[in-house]
PDB file of N, CA and C in Angstrom:
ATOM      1  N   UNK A  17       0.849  -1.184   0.000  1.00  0.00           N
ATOM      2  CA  UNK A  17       0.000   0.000   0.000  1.00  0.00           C
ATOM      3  C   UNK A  17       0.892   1.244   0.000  1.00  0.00           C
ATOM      4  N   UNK A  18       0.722   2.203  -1.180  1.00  0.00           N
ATOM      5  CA  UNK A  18       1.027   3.210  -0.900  1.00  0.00           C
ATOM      6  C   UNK A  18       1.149   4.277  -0.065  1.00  0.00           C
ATOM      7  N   UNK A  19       2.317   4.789   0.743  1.00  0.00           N
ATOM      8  CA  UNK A  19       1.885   5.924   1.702  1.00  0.00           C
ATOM      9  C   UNK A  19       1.345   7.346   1.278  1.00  0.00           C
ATOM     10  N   UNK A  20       0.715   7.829   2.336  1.00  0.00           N
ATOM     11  CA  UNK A  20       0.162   9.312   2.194  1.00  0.00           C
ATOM     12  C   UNK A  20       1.085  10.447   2.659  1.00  0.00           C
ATOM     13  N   UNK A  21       0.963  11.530   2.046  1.00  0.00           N
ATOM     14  CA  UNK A  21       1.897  12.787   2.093  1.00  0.00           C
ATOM     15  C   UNK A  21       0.879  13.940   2.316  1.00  0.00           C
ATOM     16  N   UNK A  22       1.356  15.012   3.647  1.00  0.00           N
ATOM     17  CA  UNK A  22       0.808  16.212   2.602  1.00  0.00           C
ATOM     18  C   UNK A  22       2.085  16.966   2.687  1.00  0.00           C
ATOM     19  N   UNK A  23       1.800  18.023   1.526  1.00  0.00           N
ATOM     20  CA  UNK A  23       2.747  18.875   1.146  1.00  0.00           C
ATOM     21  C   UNK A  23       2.255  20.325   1.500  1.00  0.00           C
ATOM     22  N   UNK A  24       3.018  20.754   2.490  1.00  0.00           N
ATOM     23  CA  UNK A  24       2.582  22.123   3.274  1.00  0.00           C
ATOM     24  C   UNK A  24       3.944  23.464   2.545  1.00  0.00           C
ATOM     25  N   UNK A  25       2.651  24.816   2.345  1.00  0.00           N
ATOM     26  CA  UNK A  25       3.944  25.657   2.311  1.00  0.00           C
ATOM     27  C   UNK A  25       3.033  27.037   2.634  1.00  0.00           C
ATOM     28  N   UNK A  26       3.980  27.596   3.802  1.00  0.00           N
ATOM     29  CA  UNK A  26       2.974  28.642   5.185  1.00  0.00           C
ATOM     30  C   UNK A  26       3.758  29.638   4.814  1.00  0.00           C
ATOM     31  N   UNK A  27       3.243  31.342   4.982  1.00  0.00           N
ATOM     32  CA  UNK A  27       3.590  32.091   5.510  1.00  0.00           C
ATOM     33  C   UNK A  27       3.142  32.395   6.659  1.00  0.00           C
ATOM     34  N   UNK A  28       3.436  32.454   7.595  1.00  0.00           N
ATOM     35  CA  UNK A  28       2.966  32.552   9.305  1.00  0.00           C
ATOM     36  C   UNK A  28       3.752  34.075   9.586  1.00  0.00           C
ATOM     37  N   UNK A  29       1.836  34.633   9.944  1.00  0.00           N
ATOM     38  CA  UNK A  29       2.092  36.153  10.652  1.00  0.00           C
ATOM     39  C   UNK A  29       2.248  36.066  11.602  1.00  0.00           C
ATOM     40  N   UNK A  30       2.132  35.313  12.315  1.00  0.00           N
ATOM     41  CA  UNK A  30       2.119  35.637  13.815  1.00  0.00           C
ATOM     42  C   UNK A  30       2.812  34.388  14.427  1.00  0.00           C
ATOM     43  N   UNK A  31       3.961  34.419  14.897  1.00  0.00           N
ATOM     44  CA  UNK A  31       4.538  33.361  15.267  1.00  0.00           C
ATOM     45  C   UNK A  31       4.011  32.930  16.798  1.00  0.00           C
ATOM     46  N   UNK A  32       3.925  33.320  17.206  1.00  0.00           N
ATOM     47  CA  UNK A  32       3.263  33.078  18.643  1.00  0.00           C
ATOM     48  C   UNK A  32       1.781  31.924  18.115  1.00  0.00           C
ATOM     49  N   UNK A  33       0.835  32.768  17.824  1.00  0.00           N
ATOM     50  CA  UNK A  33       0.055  31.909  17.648  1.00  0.00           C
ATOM     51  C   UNK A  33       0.118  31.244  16.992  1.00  0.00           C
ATOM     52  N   UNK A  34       0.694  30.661  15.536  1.00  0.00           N
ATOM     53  CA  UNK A  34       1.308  29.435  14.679  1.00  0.00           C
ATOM     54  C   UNK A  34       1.550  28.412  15.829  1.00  0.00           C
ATOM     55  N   UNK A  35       2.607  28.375  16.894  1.00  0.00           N
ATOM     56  CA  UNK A  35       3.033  27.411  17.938  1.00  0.00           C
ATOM     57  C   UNK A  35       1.885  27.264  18.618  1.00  0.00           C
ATOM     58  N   UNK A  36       0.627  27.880  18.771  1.00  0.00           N
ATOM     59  CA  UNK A  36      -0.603  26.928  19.541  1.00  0.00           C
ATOM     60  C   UNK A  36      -1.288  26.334  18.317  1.00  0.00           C
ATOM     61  N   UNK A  37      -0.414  26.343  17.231  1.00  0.00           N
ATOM     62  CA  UNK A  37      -1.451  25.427  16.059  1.00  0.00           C
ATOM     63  C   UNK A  37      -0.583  23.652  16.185  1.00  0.00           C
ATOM     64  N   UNK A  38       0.816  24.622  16.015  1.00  0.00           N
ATOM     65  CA  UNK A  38       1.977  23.176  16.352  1.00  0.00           C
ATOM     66  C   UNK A  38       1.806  22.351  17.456  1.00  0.00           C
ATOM     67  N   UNK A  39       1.009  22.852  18.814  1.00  0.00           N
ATOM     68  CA  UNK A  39       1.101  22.533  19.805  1.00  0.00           C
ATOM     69  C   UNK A  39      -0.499  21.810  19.565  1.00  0.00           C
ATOM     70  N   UNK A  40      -1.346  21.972  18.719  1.00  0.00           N
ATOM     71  CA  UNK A  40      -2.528  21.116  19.161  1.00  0.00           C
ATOM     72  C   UNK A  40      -2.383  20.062  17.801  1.00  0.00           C
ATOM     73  N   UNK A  41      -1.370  20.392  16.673  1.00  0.00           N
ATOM     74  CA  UNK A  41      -1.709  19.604  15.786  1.00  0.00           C
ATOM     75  C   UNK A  41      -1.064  18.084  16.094  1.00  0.00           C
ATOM     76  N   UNK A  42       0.004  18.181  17.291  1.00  0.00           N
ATOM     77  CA  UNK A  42       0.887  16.498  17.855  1.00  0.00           C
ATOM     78  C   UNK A  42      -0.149  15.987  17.665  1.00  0.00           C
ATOM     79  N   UNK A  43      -1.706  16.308  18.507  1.00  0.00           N
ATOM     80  CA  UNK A  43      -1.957  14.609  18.536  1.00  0.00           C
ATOM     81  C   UNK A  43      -3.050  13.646  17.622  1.00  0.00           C
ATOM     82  N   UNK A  44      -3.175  14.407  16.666  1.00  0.00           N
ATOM     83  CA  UNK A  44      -3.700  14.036  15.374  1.00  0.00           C
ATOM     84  C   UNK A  44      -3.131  13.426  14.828  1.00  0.00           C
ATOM     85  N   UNK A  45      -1.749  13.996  14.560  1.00  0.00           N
ATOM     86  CA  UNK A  45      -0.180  13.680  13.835  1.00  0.00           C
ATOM     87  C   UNK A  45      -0.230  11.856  14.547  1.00  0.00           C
ATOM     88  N   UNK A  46       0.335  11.894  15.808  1.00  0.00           N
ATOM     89  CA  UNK A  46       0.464  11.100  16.460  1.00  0.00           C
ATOM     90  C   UNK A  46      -0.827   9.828  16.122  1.00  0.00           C
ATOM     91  N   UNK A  47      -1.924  10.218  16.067  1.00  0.00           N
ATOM     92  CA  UNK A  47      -3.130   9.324  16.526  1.00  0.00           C
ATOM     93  C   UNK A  47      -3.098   8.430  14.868  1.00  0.00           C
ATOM     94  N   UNK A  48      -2.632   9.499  13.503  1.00  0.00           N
ATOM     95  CA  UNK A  48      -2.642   8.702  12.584  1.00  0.00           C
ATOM     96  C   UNK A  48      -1.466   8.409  12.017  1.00  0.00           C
ATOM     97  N   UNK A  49      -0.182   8.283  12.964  1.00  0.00           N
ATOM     98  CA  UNK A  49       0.776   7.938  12.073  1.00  0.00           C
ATOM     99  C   UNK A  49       1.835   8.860  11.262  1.00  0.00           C
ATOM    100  N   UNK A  50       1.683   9.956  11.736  1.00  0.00           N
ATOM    101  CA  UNK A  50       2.600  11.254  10.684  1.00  0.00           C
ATOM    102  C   UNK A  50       4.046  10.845  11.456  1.00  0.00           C
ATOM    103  N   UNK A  51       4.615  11.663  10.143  1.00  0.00           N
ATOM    104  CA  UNK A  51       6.089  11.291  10.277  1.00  0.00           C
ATOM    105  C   UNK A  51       6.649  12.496   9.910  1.00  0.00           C
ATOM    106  N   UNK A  52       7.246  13.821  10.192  1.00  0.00           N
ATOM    107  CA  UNK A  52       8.073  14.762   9.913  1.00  0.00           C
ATOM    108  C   UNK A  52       8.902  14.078   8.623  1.00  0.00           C
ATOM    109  N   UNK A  53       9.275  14.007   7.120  1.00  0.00           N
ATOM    110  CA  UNK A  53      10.251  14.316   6.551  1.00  0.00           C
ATOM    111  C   UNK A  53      10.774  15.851   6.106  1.00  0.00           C
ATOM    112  N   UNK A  54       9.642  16.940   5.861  1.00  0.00           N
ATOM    113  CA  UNK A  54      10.458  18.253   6.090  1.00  0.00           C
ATOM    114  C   UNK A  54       9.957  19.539   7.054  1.00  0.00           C
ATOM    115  N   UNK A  55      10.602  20.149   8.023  1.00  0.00           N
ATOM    116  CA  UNK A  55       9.656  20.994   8.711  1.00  0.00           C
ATOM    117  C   UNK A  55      10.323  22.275   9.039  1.00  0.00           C
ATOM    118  N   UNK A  56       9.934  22.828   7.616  1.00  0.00           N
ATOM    119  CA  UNK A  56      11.108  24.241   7.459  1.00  0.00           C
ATOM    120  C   UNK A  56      12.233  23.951   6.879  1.00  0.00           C
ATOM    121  N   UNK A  57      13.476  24.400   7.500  1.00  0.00           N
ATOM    122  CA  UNK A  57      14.882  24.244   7.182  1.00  0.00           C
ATOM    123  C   UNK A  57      14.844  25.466   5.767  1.00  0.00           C
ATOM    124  N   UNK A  58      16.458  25.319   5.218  1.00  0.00           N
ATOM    125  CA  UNK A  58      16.883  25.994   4.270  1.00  0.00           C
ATOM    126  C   UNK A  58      16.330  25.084   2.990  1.00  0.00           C
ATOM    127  N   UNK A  59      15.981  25.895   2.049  1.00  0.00           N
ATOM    128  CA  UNK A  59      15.490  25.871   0.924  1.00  0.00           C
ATOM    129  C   UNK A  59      15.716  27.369  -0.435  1.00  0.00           C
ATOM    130  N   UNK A  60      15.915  26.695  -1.448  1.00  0.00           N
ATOM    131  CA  UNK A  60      15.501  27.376  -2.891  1.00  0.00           C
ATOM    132  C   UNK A  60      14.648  27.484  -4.022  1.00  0.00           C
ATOM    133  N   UNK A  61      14.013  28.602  -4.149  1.00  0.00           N
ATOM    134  CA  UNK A  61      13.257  28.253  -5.061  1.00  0.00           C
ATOM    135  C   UNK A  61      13.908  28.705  -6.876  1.00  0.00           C
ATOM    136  N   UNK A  62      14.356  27.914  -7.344  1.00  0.00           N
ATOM    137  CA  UNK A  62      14.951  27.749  -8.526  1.00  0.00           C
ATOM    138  C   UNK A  62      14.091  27.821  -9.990  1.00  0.00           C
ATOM    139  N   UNK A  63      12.552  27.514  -9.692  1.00  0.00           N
ATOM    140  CA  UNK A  63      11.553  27.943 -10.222  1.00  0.00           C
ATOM    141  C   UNK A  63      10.102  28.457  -9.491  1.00  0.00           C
ATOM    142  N   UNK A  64       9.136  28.884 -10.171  1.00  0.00           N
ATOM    143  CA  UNK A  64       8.283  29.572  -9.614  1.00  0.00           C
ATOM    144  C   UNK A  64       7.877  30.039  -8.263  1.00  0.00           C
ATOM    145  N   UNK A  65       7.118  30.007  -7.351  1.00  0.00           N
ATOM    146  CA  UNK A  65       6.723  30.820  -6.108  1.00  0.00           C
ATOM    147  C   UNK A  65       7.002  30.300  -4.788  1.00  0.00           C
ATOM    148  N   UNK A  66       7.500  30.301  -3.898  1.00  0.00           N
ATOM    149  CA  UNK A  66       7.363  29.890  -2.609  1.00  0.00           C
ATOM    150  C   UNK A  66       6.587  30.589  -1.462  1.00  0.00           C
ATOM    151  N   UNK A  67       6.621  30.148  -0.314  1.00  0.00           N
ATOM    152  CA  UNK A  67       6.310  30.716   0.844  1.00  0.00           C
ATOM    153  C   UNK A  67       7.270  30.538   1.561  1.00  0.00           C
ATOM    154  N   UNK A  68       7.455  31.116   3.090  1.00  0.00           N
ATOM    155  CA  UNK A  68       8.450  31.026   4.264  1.00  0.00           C
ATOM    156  C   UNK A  68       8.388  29.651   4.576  1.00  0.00           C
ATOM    157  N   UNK A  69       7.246  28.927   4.605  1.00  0.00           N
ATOM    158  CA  UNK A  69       7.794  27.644   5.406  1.00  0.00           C
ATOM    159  C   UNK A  69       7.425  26.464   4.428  1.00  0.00           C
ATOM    160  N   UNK A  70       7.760  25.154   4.415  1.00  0.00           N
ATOM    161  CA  UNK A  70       8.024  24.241   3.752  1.00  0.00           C
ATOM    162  C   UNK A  70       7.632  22.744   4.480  1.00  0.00           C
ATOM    163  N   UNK A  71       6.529  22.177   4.592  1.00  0.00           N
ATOM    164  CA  UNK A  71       6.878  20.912   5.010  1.00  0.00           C
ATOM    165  C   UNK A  71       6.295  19.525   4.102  1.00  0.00           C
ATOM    166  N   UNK A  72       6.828  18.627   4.769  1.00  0.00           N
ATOM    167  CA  UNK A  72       6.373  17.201   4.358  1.00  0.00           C
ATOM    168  C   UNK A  72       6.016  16.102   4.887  1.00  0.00           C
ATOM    169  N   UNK A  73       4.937  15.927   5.502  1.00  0.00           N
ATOM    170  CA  UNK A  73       4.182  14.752   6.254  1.00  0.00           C
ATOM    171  C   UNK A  73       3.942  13.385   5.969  1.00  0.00           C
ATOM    172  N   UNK A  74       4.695  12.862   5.858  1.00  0.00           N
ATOM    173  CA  UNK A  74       4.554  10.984   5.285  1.00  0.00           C
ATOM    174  C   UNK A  74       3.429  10.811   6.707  1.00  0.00           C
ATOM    175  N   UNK A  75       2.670   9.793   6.052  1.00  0.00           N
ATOM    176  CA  UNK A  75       1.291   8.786   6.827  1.00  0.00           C
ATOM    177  C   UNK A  75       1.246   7.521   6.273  1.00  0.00           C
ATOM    178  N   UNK A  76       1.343   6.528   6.915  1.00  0.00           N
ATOM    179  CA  UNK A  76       1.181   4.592   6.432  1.00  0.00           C
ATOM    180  C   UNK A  76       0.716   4.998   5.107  1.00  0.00           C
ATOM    181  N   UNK A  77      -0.540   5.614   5.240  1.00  0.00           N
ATOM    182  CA  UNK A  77      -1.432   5.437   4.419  1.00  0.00           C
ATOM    183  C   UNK A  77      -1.894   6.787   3.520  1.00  0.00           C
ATOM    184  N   UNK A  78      -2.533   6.436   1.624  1.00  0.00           N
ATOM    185  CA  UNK A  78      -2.903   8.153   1.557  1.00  0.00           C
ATOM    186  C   UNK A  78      -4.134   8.091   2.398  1.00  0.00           C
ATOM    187  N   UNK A  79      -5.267   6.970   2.820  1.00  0.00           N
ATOM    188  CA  UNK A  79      -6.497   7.108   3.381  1.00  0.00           C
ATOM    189  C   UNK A  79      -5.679   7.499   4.632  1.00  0.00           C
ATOM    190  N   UNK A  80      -5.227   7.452   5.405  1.00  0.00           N
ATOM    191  CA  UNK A  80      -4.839   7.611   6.490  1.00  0.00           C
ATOM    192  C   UNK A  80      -4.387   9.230   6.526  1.00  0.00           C
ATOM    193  N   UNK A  81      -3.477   9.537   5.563  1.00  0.00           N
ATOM    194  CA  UNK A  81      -3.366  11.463   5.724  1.00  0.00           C
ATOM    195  C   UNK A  81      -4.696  12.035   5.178  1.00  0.00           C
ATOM    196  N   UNK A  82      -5.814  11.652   4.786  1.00  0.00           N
ATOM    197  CA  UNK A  82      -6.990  12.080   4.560  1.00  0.00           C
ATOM    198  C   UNK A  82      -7.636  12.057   5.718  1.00  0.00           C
ATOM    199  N   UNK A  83      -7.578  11.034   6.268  1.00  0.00           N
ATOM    200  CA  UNK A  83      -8.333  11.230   7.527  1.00  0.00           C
ATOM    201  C   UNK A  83      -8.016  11.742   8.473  1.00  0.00           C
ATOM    202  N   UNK A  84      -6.510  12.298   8.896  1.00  0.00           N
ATOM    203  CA  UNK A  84      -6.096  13.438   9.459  1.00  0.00           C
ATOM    204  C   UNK A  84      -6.873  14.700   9.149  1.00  0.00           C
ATOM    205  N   UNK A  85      -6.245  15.211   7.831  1.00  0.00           N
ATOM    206  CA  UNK A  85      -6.977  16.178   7.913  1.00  0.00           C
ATOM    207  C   UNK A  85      -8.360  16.451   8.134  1.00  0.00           C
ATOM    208  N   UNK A  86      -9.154  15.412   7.798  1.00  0.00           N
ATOM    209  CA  UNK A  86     -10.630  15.573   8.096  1.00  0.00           C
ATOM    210  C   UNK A  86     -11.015  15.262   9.341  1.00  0.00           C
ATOM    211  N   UNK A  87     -10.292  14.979  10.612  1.00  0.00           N
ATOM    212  CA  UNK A  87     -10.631  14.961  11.909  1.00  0.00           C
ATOM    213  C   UNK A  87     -10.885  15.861  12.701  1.00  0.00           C
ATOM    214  N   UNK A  88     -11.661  15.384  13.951  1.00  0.00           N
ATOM    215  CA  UNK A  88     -12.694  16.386  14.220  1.00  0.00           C
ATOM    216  C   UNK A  88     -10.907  17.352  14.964  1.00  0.00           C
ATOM    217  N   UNK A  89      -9.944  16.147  15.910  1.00  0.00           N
ATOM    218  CA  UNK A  89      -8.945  16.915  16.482  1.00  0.00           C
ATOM    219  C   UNK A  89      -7.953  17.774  15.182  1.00  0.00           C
ATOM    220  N   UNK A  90      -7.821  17.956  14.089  1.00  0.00           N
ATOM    221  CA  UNK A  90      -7.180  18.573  13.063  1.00  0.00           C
ATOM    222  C   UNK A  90      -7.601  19.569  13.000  1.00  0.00           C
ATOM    223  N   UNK A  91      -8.788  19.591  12.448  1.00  0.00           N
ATOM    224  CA  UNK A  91      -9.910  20.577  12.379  1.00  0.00           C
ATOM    225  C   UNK A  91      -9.865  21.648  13.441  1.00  0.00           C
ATOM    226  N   UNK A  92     -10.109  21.071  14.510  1.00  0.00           N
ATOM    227  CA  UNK A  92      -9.647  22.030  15.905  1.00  0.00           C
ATOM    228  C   UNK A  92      -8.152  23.070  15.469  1.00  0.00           C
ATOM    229  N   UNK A  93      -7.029  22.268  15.518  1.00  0.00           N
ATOM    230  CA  UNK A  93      -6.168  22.560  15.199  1.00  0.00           C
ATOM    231  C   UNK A  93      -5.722  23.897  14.043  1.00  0.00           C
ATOM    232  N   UNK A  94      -6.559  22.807  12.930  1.00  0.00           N
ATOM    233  CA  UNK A  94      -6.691  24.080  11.909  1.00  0.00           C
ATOM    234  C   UNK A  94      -7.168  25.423  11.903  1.00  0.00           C
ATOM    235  N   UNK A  95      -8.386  25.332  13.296  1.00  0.00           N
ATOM    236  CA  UNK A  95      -8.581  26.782  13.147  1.00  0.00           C
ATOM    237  C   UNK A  95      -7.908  27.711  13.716  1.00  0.00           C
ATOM    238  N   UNK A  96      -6.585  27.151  14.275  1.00  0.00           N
ATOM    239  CA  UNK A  96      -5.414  27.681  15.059  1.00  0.00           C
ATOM    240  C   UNK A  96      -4.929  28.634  13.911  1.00  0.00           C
ATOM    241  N   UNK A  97      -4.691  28.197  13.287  1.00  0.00           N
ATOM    242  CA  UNK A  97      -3.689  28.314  12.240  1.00  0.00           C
ATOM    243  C   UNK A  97      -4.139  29.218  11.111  1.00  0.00           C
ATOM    244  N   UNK A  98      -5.669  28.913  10.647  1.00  0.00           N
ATOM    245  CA  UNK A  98      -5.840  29.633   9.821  1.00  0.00           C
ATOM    246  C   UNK A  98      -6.121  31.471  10.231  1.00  0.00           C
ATOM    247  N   UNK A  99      -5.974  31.851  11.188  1.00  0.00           N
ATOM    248  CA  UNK A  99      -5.923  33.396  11.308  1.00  0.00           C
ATOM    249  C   UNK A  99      -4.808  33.998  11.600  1.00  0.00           C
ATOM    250  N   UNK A 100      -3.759  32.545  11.798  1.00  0.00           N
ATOM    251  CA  UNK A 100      -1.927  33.320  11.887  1.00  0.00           C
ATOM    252  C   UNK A 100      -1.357  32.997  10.702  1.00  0.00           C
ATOM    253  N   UNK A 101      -2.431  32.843   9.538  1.00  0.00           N
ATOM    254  CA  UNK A 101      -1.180  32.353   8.536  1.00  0.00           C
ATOM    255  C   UNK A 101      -1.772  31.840   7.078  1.00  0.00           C
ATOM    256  N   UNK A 102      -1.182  32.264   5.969  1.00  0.00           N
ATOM    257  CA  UNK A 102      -1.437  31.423   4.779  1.00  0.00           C
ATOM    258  C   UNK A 102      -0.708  30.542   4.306  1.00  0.00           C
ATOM    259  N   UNK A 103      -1.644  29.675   3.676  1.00  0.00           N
ATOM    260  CA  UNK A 103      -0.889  28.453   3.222  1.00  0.00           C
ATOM    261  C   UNK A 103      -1.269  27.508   1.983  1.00  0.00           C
ATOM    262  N   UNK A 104      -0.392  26.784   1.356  1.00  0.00           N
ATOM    263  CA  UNK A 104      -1.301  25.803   0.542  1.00  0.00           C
ATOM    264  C   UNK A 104      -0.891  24.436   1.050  1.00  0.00           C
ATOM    265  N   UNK A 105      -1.568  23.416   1.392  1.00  0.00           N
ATOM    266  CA  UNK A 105      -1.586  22.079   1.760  1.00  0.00           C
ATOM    267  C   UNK A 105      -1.990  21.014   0.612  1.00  0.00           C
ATOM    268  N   UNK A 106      -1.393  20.027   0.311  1.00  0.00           N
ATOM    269  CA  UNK A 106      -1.846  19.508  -1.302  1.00  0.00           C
ATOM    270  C   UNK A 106      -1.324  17.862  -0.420  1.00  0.00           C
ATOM    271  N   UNK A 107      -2.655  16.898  -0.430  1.00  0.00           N
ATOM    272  CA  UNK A 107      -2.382  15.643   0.485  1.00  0.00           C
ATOM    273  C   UNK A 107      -2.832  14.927  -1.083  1.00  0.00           C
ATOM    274  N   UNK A 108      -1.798  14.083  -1.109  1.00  0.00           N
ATOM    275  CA  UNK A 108      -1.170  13.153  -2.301  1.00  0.00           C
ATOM    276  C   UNK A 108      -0.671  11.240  -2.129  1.00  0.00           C
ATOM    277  N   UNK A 109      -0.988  10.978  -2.999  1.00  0.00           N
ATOM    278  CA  UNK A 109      -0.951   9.438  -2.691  1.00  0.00           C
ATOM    279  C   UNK A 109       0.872   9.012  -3.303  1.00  0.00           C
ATOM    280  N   UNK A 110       1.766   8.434  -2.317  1.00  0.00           N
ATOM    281  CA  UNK A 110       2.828   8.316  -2.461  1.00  0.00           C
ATOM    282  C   UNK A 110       2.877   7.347  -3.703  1.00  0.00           C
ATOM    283  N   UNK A 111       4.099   7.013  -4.349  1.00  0.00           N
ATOM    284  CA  UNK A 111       4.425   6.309  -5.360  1.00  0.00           C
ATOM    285  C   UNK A 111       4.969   5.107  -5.216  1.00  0.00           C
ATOM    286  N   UNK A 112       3.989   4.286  -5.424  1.00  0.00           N
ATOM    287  CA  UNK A 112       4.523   2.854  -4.803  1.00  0.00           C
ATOM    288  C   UNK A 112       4.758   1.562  -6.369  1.00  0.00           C
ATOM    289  N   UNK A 113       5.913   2.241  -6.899  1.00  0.00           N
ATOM    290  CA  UNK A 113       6.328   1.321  -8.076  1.00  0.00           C
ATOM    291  C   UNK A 113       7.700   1.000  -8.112  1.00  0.00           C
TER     292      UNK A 113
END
């Protein structure tokens, strides 16, 4: 079975409140399996647009990073986040060939 990804990229106004989004999103993360492969760090954009922040969420499963985000504890989470910050999130089914 293929794993699930999402692909996050934030500008965060308000750093203070961003960290009570980080701080409620552990246990969603946790409950389905997320795995940090990128969370920030240095980066280039060599073609078209970026934002300040950059990440990458591996999950067992793509049903499994779907159902993260659609949980009722995410959801909570998310509304942390969405008034300190823009972003695009794009949850994708890994490549299993």
């Amino acid at each position: 079975m293929a794993k699930g990804y999402w692909i996050g990229r934030v500008d965060v106004d308000d750093v203070e409140g961003y960290q009570k989004y980080i701080a409620a999103n552990a246990k969603p993360f946790a409950d389905y399996g997320a795995r940090f492969l990128v969370r920030g760090g240095a980066f280039e954009t060599p073609e078209g647009s970026a934002r300040s922040r950059n990440v990458v969420i591996e999950f067992p499963s793509y049903q499994a990073a779907l159902e993260c985000y659609h949980s009722e504890d995410y959801q909570a989470a998310k509304a942390l986040r969405t008034p300190v910050s823009t972003g695009d999130i794009v949850i994708i089914e890994g490549y299993d060939g």
